[in-house]
Structures are given as C-alpha cells and as structure tokens.
mmCIF file of C-alpha atoms in Angstrom:
data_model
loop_
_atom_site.group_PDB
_atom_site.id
_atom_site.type_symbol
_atom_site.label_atom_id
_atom_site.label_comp_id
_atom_site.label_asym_id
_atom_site.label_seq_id
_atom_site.Cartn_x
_atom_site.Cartn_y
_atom_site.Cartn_z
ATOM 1 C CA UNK A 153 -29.901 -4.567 -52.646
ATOM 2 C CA UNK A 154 -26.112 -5.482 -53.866
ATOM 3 C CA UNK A 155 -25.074 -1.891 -52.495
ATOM 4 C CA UNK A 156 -27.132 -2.896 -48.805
ATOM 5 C CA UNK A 157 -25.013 -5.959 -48.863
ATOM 6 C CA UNK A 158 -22.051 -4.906 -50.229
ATOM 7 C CA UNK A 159 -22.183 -1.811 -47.026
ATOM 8 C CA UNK A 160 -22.809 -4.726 -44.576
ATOM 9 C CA UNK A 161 -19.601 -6.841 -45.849
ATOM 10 C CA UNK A 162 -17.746 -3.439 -45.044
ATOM 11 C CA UNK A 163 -19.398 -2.476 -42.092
ATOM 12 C CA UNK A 164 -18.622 -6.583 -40.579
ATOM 13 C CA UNK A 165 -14.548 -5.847 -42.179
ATOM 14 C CA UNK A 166 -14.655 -2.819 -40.629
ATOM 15 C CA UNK A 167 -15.459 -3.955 -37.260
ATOM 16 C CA UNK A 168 -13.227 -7.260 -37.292
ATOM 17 C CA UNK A 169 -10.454 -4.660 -38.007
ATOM 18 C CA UNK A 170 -10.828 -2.942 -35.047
ATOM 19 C CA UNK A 171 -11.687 -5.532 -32.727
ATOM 20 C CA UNK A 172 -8.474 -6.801 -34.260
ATOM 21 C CA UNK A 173 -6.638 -3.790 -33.861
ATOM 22 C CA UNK A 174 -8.175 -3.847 -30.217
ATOM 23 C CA UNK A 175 -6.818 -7.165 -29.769
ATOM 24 C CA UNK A 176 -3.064 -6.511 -30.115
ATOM 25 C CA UNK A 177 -2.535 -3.540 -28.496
ATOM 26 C CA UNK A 178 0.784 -2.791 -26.861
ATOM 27 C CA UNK A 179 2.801 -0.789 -24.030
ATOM 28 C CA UNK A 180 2.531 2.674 -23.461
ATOM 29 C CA UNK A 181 4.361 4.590 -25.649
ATOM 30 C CA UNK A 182 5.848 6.546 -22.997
ATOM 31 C CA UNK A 183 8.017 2.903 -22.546
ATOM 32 C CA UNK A 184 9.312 2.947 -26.000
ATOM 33 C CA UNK A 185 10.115 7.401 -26.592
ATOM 34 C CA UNK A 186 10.226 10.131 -24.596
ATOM 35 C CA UNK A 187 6.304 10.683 -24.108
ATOM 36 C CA UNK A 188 5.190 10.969 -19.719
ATOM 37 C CA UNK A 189 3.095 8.399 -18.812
ATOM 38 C CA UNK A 190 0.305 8.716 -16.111
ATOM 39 C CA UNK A 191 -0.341 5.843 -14.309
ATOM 40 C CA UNK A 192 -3.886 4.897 -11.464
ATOM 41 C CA UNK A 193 -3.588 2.251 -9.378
ATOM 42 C CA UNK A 194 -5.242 0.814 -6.455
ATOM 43 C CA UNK A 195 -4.848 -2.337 -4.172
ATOM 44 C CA UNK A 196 -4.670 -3.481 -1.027
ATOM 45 C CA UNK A 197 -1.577 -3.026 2.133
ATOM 46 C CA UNK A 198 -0.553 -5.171 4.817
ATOM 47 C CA UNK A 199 0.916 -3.486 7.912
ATOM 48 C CA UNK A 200 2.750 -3.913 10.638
ATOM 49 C CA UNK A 201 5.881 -2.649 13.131
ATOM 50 C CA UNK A 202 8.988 -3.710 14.276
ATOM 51 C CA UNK A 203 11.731 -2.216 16.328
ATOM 52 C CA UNK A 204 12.687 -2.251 20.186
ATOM 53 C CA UNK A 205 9.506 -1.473 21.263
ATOM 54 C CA UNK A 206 7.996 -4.516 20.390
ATOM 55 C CA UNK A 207 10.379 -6.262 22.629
ATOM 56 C CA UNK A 208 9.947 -3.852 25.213
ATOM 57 C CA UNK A 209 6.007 -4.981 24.707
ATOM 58 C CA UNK A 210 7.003 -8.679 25.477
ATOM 59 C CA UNK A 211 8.864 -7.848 28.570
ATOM 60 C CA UNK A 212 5.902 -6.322 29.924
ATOM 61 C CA UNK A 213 3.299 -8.785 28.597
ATOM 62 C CA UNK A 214 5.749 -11.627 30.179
ATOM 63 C CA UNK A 215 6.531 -9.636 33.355
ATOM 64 C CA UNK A 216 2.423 -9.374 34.062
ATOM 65 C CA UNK A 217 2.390 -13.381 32.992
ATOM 66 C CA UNK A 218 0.346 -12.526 29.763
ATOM 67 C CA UNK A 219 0.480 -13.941 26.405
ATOM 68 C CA UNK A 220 0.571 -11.083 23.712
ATOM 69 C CA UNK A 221 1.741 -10.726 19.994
ATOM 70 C CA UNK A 222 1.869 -8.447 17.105
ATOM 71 C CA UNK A 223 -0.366 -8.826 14.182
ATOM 72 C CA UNK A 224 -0.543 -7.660 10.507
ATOM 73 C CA UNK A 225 -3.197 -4.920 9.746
ATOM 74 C CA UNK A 226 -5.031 -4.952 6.247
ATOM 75 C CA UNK A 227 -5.472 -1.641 4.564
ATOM 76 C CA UNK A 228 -5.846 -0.217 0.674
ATOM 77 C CA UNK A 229 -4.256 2.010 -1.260
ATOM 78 C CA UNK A 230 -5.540 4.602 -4.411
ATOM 79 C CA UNK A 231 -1.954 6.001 -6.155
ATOM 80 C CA UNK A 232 -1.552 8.306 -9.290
ATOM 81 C CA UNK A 233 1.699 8.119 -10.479
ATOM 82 C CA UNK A 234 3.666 10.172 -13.501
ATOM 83 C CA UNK A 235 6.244 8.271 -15.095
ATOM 84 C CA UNK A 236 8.433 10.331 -17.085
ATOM 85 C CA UNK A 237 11.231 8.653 -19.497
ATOM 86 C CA UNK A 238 14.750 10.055 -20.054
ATOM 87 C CA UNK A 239 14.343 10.026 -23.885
ATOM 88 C CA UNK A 240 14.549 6.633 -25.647
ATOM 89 C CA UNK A 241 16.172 5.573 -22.351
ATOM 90 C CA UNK A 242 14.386 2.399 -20.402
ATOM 91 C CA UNK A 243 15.042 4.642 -17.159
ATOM 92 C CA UNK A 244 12.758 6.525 -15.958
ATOM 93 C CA UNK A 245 12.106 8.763 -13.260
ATOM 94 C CA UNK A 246 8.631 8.729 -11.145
ATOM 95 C CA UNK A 247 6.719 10.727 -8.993
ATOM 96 C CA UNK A 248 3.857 9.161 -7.491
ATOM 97 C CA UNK A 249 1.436 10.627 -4.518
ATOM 98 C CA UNK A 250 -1.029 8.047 -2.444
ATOM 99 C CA UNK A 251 -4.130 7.934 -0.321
ATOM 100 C CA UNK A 252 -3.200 4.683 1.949
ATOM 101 C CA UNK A 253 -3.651 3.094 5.356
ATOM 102 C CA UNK A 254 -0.923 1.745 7.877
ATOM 103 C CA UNK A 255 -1.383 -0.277 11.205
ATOM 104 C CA UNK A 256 -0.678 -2.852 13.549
ATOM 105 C CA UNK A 257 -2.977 -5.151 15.513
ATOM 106 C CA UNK A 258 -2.198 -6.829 19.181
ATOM 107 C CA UNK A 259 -3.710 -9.763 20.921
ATOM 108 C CA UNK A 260 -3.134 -10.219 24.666
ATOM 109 C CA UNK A 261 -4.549 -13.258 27.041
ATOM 110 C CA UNK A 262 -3.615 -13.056 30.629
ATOM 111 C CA UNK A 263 -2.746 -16.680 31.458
ATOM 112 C CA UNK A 264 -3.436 -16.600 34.911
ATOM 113 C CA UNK A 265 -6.600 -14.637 34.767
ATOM 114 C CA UNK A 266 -10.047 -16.427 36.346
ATOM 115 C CA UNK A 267 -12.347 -14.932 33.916
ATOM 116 C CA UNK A 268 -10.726 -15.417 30.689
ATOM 117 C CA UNK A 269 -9.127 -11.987 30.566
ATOM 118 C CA UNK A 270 -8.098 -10.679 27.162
ATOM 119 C CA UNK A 271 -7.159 -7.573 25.539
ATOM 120 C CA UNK A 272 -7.065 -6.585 21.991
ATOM 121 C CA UNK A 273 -5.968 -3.598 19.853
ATOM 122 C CA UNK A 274 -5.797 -1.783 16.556
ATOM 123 C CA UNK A 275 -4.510 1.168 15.111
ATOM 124 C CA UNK A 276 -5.253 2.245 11.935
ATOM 125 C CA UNK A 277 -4.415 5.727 10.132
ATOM 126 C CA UNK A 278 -5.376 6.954 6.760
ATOM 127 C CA UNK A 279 -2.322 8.421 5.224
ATOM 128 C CA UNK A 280 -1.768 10.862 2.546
ATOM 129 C CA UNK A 281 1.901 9.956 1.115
ATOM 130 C CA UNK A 282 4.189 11.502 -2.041
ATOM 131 C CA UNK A 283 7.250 9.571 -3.312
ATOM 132 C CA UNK A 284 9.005 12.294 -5.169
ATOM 133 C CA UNK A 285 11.841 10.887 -6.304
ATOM 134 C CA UNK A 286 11.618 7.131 -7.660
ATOM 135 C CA UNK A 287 13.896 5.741 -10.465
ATOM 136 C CA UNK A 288 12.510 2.770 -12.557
ATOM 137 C CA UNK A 289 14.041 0.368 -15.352
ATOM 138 C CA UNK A 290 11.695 -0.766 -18.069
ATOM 139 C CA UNK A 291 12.214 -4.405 -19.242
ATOM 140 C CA UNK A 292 10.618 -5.096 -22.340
ATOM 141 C CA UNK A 293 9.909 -8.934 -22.449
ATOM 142 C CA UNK A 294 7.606 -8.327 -25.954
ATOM 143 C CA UNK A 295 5.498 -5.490 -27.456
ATOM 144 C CA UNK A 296 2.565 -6.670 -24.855
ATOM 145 C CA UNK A 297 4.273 -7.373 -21.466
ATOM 146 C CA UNK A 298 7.068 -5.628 -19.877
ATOM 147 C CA UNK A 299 9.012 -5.776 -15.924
ATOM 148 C CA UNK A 300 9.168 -2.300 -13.689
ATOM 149 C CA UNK A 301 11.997 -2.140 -12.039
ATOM 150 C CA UNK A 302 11.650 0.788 -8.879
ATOM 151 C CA UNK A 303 13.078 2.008 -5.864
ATOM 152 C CA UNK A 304 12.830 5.694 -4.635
ATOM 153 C CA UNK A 305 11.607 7.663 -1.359
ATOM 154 C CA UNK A 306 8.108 8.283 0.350
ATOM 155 C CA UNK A 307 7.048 10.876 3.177
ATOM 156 C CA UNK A 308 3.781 10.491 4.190
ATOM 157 C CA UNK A 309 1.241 11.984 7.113
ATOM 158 C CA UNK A 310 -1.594 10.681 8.675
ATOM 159 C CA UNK A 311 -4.184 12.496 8.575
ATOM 160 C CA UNK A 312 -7.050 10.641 9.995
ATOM 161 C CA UNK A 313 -7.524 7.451 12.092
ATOM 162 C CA UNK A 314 -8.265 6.144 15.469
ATOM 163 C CA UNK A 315 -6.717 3.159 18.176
ATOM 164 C CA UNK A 316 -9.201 0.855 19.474
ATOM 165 C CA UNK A 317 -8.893 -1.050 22.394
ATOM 166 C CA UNK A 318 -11.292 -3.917 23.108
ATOM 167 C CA UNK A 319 -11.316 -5.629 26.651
ATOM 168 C CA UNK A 320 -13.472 -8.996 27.452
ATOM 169 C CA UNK A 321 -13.655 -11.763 29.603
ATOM 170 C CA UNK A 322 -16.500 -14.395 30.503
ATOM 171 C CA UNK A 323 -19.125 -11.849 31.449
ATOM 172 C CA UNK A 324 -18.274 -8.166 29.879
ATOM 173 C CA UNK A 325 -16.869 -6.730 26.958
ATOM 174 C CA UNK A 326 -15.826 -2.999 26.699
ATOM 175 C CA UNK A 327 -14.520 -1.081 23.629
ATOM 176 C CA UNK A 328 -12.997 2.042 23.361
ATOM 177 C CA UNK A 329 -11.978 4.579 20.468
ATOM 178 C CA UNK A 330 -9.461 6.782 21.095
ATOM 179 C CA UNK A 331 -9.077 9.590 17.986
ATOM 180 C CA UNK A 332 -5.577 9.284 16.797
ATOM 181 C CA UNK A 333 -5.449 13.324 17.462
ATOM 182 C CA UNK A 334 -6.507 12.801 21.070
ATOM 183 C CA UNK A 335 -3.702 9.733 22.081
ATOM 184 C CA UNK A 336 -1.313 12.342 23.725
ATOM 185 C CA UNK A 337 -3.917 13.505 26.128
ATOM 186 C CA UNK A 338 -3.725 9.284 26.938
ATOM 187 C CA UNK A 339 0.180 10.169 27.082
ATOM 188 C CA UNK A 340 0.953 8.410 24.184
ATOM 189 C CA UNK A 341 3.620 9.758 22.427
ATOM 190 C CA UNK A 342 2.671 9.520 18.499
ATOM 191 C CA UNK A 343 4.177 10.896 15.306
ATOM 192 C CA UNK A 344 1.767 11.019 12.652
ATOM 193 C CA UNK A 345 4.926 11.281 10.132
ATOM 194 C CA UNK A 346 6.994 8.557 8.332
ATOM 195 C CA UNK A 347 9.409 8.763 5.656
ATOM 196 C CA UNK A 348 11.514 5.927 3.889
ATOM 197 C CA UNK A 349 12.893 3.721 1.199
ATOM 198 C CA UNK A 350 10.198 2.330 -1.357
ATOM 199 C CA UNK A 351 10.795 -0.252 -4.071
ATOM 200 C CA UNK A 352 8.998 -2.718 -5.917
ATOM 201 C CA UNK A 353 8.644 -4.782 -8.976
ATOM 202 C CA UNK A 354 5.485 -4.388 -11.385
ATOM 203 C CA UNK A 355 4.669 -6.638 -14.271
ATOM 204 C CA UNK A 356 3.079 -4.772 -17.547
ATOM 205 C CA UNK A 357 0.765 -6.064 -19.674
ATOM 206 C CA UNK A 358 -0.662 -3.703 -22.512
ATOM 207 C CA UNK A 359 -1.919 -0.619 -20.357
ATOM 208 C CA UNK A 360 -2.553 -2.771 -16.939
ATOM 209 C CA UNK A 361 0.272 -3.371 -14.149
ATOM 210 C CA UNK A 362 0.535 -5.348 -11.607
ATOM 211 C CA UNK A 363 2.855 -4.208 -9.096
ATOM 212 C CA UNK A 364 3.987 -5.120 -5.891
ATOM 213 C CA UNK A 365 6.192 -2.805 -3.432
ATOM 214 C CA UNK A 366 7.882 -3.038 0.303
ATOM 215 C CA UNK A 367 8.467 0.213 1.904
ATOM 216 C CA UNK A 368 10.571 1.130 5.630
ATOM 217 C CA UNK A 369 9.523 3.745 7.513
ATOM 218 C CA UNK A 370 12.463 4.890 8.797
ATOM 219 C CA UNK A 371 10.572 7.158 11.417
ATOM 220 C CA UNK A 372 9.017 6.053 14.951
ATOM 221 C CA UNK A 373 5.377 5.987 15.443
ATOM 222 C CA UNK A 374 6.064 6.540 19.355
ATOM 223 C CA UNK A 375 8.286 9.225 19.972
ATOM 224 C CA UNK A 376 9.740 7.522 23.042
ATOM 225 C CA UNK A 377 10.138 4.023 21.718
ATOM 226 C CA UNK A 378 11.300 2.565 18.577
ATOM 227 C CA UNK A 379 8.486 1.115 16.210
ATOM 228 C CA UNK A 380 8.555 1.321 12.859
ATOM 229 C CA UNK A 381 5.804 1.208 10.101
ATOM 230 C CA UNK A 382 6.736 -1.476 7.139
ATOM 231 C CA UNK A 383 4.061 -2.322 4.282
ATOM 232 C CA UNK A 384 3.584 -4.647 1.688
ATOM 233 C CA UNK A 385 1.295 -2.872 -0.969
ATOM 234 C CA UNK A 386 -0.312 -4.992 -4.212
ATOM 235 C CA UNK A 387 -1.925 -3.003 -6.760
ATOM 236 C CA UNK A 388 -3.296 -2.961 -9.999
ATOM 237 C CA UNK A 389 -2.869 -0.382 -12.349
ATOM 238 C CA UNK A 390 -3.462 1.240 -15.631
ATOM 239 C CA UNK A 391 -1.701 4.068 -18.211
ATOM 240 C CA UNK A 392 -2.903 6.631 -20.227
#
C-alpha cells in the first residue's frame, strides 16, 4: 500500500511538472539561433481598388445622374510561411506562399429613376500568391512575446472567381454571373495578375502570432484603366 501511494505522489509530481513545464513555454527557437521556422496561418482580407478608374466610374455614374460608390470586399486567407534566421541574427529572411481572395463591391441608385432603379456588383477571385523575398526583424519583448517586423514582395494569380451583377427595382430583380475567365467575351479587359509591396507587423506570443499586413498591387485589374487591388489581411498563426 505505501509503494501504491508513494507511485501516486510521483505520478501527481510528475504531471504538475509538465503541466508546469507546459505552462511557460517560450518562442520558437528559430527566434533565438539559427534553426528555420515554419509558420500556418489563416485569417480574414478586406479588399478593395483605387486608381483613375474609379474616378472615371464617378464621371459616368454622375453623367447618367446616378449615385454609385466603391465598397470593401471581405475575403480569407490560408498562408504557410518559412522563416529562416541569418544565424543568431534577429533578421530574418521569409518566404511565404498563400491561398487568398481579393475584390471590390459597387452600389449604384439612379436618382431619377421611377421604379427605384439600382444596380449592384461584386467581384471576387480566389488567388494563389508567393512572396519570395520578405525580410523581418524579431523584437524580443520577453522569453514569451515578441514583435515581427516585415516588408517584402508578392505576385499572385487568380485562378478562380466570378463578377456578379445584380439589377432590381420595385417589381423585378435579375442576377447574373459572369465566370471571371469569360469577362473578355463581355469586353472587359481583365488581368488576373498582381504583384507588389507587402509589409506588416505580427505580435508573438509562445508559438501563436498575430499578424496584420497591407499589401499594393502595383498591377491593373483592367488592362485599359487604372485600378488597383490593395488588402488588409489579419491572421493568426502558429510555429513549429
């Protein structure tokens, strides 16, 4: 009976040691020597476009006395990332490839319209994106929490996605999908490639991150007119 007991007292000290242990564990290593992290993270993206053909939008919307704006699109993001450390060095250099979303929305109301015309629009495309050459700073706060410091380039290419128009007024309502593949044959003139500047800040915490990033595509979505894909991506993350 004394050696039953005497197992259980070690069995209990046992456990509270590694709960213990558990409890206080810190960075990746890869932070601290010359070891590669990898890194999974996943999150959410807001969208939208800027450039002259947005104002080239408004002097059409005003010249057929309509109201009409540009609106943010919600998308998500799934990113594995390498992070690999120039020896005991907080730099880094990154290379991180993403399955994401980008987008814009538009609203239009004809003001003059007896029926309550309005118009509204989305396009969304799934993206698959690499940023090959990012350059981060680690700053270690304590042994549990550090700040990520990057900036660096993306390319990316849609690869999927569709614009949808949706028309209404006070007695129909008609929605069409156009394939993003098939918008030339509307004679839309789209580019289904971006590339850019990238940079963020991410906040460590044991093997979890929370990072947030703004990138500038730097390449038109119409090939005739200047609009420009820009994201704000938050993601959470974790190393191994």
């Amino acid at each position: 009976m004394k050696r039953i007991k005497s197992l259980l007292v070690l069995s209990i000290l046992g456990s509270l040691g590694l709960i213990s242990k558990a409890q206080v564990s810190s960075l990746p290593v890869g932070f601290t020597n010359d070891k590669n992290v990898w890194i999974v993270r996943s999150g959410v993206s807001l969208s939208n476009v800027s450039g002259s053909g947005l104002e080239n939008s408004e002097k059409e919307w005003a010249r057929q006395k309509c109201y009409g704006k540009y609106k943010n699109a919600w998308g998500g993001n799934l990113t594995l990332g390498l992070y690999l450390p120039f020896g005991t060095s907080p730099f880094y250099y990154g290379l991180n490839v993403t399955a994401g979303m980008r987008g814009f929305r538009t609203a239009e109301e004809w003001l003059e319209s007896t029926n309550n015309l309005k118009n509204k629009t989305r396009f969304t495309a799934f993206k698959a994106q690499i940023a090959p050459t990012n350059v981060g700073y680690i700053v270690k706060l304590c042994n549990h929490t550090a700040l990520d410091f990057h900036l660096g380039l993306f390319v990316s290419c849609d690869f999927a996605g569709s614009y949808k128009i949706i028309t209404s007024s006070d007695d129909t309502k008609i929605t069409k999908t156009i394939g993003l593949n098939d918008l030339k044959d509307y004679g839309a003139k789209y580019n289904k490639y971006d590339i850019g500047p990238i940079g963020g800040i991410g906040l460590w915490y044991n093997h979890w991150v929370i990072d947030l990033s703004y990138q500038k595509g730097i390449s038109s979505i119409d090939e005739e007119e200047d609009s420009y894909s820009n994201q704000i991506l938050l993601s959470l993350g974790y190393a191994f």
